[in-house]
CSV table of C-alpha atoms and ligand atoms in Angstrom, one decimal:
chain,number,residue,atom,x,y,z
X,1,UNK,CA,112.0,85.7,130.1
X,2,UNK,CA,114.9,88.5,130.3
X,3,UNK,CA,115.7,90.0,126.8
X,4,UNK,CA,118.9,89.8,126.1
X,5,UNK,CA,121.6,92.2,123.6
X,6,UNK,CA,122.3,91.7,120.3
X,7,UNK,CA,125.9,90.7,121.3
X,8,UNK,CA,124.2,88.2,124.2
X,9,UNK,CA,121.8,86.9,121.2
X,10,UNK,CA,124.6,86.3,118.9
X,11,UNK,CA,127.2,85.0,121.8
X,12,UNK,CA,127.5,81.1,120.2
X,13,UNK,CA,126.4,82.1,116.5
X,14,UNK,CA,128.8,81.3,114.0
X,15,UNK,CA,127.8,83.7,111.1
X,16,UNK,CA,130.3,82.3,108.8
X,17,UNK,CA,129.2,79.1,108.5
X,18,UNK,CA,125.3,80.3,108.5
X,19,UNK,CA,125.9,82.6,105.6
X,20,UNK,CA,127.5,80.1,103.8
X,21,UNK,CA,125.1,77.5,104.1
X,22,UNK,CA,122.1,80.2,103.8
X,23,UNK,CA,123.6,81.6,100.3
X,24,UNK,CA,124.3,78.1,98.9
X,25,UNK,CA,120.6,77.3,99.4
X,26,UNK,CA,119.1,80.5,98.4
X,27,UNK,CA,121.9,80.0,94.8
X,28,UNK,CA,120.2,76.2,93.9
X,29,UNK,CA,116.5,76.8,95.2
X,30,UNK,CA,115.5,80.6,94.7
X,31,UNK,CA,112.4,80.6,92.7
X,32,UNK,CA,112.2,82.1,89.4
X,33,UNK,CA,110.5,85.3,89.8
X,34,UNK,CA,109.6,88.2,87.4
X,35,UNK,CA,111.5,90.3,89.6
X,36,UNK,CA,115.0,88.7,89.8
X,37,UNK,CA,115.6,88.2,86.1
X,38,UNK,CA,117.7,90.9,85.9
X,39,UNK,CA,118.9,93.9,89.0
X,40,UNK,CA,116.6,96.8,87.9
X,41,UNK,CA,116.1,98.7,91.2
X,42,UNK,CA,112.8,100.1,89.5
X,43,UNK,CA,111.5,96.7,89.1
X,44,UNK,CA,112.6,95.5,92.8
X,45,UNK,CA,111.4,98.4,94.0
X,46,UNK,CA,107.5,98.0,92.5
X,47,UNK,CA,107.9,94.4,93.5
X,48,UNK,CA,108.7,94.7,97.3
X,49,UNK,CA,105.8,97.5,97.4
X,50,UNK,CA,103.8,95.0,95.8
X,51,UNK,CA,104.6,92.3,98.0
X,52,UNK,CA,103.8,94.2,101.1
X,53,UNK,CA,100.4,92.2,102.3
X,54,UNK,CA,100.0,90.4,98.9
X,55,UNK,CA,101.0,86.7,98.4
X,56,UNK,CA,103.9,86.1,95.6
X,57,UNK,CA,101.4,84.1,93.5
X,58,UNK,CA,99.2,87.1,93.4
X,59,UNK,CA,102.1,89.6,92.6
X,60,UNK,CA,103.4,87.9,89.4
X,61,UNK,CA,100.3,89.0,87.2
X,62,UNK,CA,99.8,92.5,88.6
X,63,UNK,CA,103.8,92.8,88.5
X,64,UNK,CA,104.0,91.9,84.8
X,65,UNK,CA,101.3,94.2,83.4
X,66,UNK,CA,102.0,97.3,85.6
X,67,UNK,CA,106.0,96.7,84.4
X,68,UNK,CA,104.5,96.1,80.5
X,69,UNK,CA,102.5,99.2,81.1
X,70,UNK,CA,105.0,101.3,82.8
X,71,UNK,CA,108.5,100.1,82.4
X,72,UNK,CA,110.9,102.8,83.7
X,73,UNK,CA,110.1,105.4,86.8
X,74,UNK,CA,109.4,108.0,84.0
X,75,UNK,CA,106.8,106.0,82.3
X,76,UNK,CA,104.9,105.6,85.9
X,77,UNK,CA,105.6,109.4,87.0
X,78,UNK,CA,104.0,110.5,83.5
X,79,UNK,CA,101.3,108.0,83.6
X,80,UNK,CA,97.3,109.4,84.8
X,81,UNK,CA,96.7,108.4,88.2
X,82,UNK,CA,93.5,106.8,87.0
X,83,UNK,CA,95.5,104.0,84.7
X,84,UNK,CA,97.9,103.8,87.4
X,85,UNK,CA,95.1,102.9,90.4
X,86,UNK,CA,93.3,100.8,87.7
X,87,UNK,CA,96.6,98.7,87.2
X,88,UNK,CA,96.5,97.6,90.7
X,89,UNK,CA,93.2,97.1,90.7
X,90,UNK,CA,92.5,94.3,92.9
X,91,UNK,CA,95.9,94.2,94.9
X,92,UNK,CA,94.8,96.7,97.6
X,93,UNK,CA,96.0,99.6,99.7
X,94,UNK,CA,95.8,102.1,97.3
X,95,UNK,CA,98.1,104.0,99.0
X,96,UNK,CA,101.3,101.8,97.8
X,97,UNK,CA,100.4,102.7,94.4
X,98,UNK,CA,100.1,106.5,94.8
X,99,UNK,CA,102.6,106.8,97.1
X,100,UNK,CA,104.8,104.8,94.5
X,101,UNK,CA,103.9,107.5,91.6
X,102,UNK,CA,104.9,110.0,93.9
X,103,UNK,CA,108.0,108.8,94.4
X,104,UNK,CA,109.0,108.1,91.0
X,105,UNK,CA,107.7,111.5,90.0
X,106,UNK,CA,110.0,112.4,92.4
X,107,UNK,CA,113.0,110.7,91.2
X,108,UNK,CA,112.3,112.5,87.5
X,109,UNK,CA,112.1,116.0,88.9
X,110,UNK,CA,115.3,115.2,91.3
X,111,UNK,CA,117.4,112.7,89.9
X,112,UNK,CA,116.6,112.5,86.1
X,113,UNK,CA,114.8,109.4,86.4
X,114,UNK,CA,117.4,107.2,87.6
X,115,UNK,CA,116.6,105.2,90.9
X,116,UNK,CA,119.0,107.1,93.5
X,117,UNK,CA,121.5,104.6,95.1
X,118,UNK,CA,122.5,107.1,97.8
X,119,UNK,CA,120.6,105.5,100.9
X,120,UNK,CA,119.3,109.2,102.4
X,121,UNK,CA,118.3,110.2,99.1
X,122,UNK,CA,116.3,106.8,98.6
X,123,UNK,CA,115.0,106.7,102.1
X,124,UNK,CA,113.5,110.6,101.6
X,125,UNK,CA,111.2,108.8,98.7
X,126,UNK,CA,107.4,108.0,99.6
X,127,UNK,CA,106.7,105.0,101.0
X,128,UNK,CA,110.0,103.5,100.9
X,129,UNK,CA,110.1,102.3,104.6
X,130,UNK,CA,113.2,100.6,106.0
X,131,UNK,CA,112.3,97.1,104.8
X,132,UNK,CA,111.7,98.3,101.1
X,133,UNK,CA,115.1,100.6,101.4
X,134,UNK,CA,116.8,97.8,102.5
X,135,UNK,CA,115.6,94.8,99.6
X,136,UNK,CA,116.3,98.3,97.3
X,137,UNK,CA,119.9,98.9,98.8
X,138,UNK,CA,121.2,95.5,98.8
X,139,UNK,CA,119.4,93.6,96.4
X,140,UNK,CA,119.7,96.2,93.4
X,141,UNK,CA,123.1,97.9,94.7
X,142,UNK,CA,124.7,95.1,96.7
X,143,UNK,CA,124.8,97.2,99.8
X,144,UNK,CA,125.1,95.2,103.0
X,145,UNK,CA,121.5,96.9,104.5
X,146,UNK,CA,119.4,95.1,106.7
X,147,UNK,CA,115.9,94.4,105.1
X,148,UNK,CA,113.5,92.8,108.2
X,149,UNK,CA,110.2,92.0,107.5
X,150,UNK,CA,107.7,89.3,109.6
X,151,UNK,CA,109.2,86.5,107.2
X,152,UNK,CA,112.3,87.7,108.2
X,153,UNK,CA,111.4,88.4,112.3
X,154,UNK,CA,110.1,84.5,111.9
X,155,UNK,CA,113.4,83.1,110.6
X,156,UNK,CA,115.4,84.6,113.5
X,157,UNK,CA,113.4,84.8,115.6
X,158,UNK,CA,113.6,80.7,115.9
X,159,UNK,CA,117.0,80.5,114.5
X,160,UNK,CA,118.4,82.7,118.0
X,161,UNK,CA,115.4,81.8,120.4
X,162,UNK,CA,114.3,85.6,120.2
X,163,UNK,CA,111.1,86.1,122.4
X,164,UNK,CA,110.5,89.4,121.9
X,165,UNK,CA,107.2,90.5,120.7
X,166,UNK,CA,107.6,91.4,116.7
X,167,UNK,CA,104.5,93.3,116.8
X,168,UNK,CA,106.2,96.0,118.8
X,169,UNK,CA,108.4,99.0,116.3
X,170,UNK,CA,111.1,98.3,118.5
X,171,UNK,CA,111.5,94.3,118.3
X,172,UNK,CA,112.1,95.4,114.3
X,173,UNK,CA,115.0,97.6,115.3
X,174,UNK,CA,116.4,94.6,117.6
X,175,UNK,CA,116.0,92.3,114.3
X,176,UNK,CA,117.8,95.1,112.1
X,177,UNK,CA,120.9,95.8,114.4
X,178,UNK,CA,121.0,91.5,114.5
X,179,UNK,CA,120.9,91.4,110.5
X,180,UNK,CA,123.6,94.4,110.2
X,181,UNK,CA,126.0,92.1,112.3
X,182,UNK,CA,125.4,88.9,110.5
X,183,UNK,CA,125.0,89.8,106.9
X,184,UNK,CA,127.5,88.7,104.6
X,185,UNK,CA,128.8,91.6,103.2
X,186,UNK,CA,130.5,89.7,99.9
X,187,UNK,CA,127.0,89.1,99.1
X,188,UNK,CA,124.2,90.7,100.7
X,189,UNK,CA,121.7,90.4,97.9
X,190,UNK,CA,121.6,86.5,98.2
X,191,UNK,CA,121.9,86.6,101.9
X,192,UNK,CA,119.1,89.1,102.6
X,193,UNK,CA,116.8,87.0,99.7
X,194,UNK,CA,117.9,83.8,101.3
X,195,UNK,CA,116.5,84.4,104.9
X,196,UNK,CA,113.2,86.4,102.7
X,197,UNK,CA,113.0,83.0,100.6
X,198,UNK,CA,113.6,80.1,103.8
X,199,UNK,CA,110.8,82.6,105.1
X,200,UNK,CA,108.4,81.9,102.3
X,201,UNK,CA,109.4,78.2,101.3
X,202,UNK,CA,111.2,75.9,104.5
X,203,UNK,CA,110.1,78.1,107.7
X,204,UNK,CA,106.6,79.0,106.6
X,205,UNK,CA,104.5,80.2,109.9
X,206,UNK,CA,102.7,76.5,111.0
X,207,UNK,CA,105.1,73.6,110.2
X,208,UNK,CA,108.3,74.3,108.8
X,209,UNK,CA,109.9,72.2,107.3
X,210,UNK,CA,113.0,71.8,109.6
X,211,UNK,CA,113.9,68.5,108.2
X,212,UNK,CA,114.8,69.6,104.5
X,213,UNK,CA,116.3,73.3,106.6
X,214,UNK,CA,119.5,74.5,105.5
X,215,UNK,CA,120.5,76.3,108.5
X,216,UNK,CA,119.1,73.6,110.5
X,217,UNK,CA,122.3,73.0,112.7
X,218,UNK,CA,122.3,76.6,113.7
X,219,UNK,CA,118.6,76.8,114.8
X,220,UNK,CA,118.0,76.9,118.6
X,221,UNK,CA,114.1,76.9,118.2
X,222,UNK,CA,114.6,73.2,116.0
X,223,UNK,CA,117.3,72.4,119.1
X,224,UNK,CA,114.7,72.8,121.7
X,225,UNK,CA,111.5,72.1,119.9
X,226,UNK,CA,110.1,75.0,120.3
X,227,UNK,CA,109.4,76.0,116.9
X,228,UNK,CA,105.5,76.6,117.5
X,229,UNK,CA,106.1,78.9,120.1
X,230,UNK,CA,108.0,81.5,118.0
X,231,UNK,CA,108.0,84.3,117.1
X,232,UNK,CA,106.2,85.9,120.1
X,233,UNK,CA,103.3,88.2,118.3
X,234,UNK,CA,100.7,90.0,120.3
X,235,UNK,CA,97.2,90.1,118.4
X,236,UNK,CA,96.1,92.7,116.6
X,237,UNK,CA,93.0,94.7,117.2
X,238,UNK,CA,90.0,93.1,116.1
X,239,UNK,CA,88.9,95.3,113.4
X,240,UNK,CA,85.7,97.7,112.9
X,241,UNK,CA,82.3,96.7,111.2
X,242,UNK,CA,80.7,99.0,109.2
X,243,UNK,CA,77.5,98.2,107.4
X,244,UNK,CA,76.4,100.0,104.4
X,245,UNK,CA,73.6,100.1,101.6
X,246,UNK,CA,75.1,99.9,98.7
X,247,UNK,CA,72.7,101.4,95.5
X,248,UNK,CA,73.0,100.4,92.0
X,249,UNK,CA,70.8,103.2,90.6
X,250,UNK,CA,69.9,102.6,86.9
X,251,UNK,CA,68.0,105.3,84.7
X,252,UNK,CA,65.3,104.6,82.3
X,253,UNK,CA,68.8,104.4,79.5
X,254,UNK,CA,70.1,101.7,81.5
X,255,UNK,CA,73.1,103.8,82.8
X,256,UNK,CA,74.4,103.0,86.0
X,257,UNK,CA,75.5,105.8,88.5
X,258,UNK,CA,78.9,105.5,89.8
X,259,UNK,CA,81.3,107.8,91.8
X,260,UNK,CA,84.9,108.8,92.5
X,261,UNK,CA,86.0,108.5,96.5
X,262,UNK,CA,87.5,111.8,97.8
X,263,UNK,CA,91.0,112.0,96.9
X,264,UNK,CA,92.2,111.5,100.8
X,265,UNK,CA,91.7,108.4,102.8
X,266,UNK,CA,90.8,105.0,102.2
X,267,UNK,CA,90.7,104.0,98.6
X,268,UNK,CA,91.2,107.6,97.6
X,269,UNK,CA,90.2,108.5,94.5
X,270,UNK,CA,88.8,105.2,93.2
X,271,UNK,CA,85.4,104.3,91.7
X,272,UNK,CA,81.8,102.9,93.8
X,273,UNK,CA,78.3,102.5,93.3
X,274,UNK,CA,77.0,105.4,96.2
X,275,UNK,CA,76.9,104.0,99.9
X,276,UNK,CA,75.4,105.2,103.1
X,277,UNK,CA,76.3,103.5,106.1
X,278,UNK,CA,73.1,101.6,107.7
X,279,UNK,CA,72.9,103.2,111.0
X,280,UNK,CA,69.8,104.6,111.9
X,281,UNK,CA,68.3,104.4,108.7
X,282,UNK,CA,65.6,101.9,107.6
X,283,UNK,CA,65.4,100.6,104.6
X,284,UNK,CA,62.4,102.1,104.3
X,285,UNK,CA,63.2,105.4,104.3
X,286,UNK,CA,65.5,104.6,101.1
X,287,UNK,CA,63.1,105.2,98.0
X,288,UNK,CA,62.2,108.7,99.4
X,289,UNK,CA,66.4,109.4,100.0
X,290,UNK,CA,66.8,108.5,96.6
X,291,UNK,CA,64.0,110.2,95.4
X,292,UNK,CA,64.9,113.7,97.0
X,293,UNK,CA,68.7,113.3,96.2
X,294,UNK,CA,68.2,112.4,92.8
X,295,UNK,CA,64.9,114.3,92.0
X,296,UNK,CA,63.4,111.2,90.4
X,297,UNK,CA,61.0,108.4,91.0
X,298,UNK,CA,62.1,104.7,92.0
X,299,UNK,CA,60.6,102.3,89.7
X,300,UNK,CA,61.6,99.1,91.0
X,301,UNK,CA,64.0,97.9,94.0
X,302,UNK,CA,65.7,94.6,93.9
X,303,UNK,CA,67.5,93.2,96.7
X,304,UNK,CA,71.2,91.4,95.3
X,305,UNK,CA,73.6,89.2,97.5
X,306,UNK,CA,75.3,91.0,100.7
X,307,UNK,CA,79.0,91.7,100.6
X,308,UNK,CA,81.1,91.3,102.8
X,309,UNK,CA,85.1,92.3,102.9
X,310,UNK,CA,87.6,92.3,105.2
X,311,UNK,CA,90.1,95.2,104.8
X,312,UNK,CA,93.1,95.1,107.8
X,313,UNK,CA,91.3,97.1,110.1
X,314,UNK,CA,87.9,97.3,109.3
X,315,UNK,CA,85.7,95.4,107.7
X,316,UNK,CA,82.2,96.3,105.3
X,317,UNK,CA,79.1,94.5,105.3
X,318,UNK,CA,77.2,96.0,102.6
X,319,UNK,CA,73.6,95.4,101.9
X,320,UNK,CA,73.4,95.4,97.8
X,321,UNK,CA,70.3,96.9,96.1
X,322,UNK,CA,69.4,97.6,92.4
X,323,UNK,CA,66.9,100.0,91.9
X,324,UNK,CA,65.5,101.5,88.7
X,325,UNK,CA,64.7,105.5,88.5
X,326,UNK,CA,62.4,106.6,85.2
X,327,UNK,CA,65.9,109.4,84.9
X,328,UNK,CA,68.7,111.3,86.8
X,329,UNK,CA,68.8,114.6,86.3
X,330,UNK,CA,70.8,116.0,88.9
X,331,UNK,CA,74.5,114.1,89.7
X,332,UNK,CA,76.9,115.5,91.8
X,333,UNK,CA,80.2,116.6,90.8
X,334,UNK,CA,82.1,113.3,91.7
X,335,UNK,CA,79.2,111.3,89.7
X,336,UNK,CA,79.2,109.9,86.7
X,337,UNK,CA,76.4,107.6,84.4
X,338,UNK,CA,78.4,104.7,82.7
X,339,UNK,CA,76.8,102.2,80.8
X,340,UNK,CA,77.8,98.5,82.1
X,341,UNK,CA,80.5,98.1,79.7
X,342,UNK,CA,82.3,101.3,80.4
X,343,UNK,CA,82.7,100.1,84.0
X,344,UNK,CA,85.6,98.2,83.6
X,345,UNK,CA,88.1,101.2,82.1
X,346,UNK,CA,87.7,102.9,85.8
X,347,UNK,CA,89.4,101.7,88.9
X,348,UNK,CA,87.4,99.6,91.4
X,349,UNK,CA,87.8,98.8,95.3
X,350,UNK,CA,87.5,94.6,95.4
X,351,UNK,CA,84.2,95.1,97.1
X,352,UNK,CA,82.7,96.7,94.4
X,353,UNK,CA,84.2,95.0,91.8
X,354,UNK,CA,82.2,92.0,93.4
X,355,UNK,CA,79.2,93.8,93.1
X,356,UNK,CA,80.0,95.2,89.1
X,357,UNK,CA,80.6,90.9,88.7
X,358,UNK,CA,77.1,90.1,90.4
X,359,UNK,CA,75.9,92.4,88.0
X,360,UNK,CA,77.3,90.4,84.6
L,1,SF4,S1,115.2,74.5,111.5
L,1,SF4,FE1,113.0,74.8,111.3
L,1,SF4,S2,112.5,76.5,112.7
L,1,SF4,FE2,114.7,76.5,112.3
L,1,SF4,S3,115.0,78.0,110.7
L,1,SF4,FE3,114.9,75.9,109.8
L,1,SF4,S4,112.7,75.6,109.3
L,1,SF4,FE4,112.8,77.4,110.7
């Protein structure tokens, strides 16, 4: 099928009567979230990075305590990196929350803590992508910016009969220059939360709920029955799988040896028991490794329950094993001996955290 213009898309669309209808809805049925109780760019900023991958049921908790623990951008940019990671502890990709303490450090040095309404300004912050700039811009300073996410991609894409594949960066741009002409300017706070909230609540992925739609008269995809088939997405790349022994080494004074990932990559600079990927090496071989790393002697080895996680791209099987040394006398610089309790004041990857549970 030919792809068509944003004029050629939007050719029979009345926008009036769409925004009208789309920002009555959103007005009577918007949830009552954390986020919205008041226009705190601060707090809709944290929440959209939040939100990014992470289900709105899931946000709430995490949302409340990080905002309890670091309620203005100065707070967060003064906070340890350590209380910051162990805050989202759980919510994954790490990155969001460093890249968020960047940015409000950022926003202290340059703009005296106040979250900059000047669209450049904002866009320069770190990890404040188009989507999050635009929920920022017109959600917190009722500025008439697109903000296009795959909720949003869906929506339109069955509401125009879009075909175009919204895995692809420049599908997004076709769904941004759409949103800039259709927006209601008067209000593009509700209008941009209405299509984000149909998303989540009427035209959910498998079966929306066309029946109780508000924009139902205006949606070719409903017109033609052809909800199912939209929007056109290509499939992802199936991801990696790496397999790894996992150790939970324990000296003769029951302290467990745990260590900090480097402070680059995936979950930079968080907390694990020592892992070595599997390949080529038989589990044989592993009391003499630990041994000559450690300069100790195994006691005991006990085999726990495998875990398994699924990151996006990759995902870790990890063969668990608790072995007792008679002592440790050489750690590296990155290691530490914690006693179990002590465990839970340092940030954990899921993964482990599952294994810190097992060990309960
Ligand atoms: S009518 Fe159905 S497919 Fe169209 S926007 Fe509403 S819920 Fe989505």
């Amino acid at each position: 099928m030919k792809n068509l213009s944003t004029k050629e898309y939007l050719d029979t669309f009345n926008k009036g009567a769409f925004q009208v209808s789309l920002i009555n809805w959103f007005k009577s049925s918007q949830r009552t979230l954390p986020w919205r109780a008041d226009k705190d760019p601060y707090k809709i900023w944290v929440s959209e990075i939040m939100l990014q991958q992470t289900q709105v049921d899931t946000v709430i908790p995490y949302f409340n305590n990080f905002i309890e623990q670091f309620p203005t951008p100065i707070a967060l940019a003064e906070a340890e990196e350590q209380d910051v990671l162990k805050a989202w502890e759980g919510l994954g990709y790490y990155s969001r929350a460093r890249n968020l303490q960047a940015a409000v450090r950022e926003v202290k040095e340059s703009y005296h803590g106040k979250v900059p309404e000047d669209k450049d300004q904002l866009s320069a912050l770190k990890g404040i992508g188009p989507y999050t700039l635009g929920a920022i811009m017109s959600i917190a300073f009722e500025q008439a910016e697109p903000a296009v996410d795959g909720n949003v991609m869906r929506v339109l894409a069955r509401i125009l009969n879009i075909n175009e594949d919204i895995a692809k960066p420049r599908t997004r741009k076709l769904f941004e220059l759409i949103v800039r002409e259709i927006i209601a300017s008067h209000d593009p706070s509700s209008f941009n939360q209405g299509l984000m909230e149909l998303g989540a609540l009427v035209c959910r992925p498998k079966n929306p709920k066309c029946d109780h739609c508000p924009v139902q008269e205006y949606c070719q995809a409903n017109t033609l029955a052809i909800q199912g088939m939209l929007p056109v997405k290509t499939k992802a790349k199936k991801q990696k799988k790496l397999s790894y022994y996992t150790f939970v080494i324990e000296n003769n004074k029951g302290e467990l040896l745990v260590e900090k990932r480097p402070d680059n990559g995936l979950l930079a600079s968080l907390w694990q028991f020592p892992m070595i990927e599997t390949k080529g090496v038989d589990m044989n071989m592993i009391p003499a490794f630990i041994e000559a790393t450690f300069h100790t002697n195994v006691l005991t080895i006990k085999q726990l329950a495998p875990v398994r996680h699924v990151f996006s791209h990759l995902i870790w099987q990890m063969d668990v094993y608790a072995i007792k040394v008679d002592q440790l006398p050489q750690i590296a610089a990155n290691q530490l001996m914690l006693i179990s309790n002590q465990l839970s004041d340092y940030p954990f990857p899921v993964p482990h955290q599952r294994i810190i549970n097992m060990l309960v």
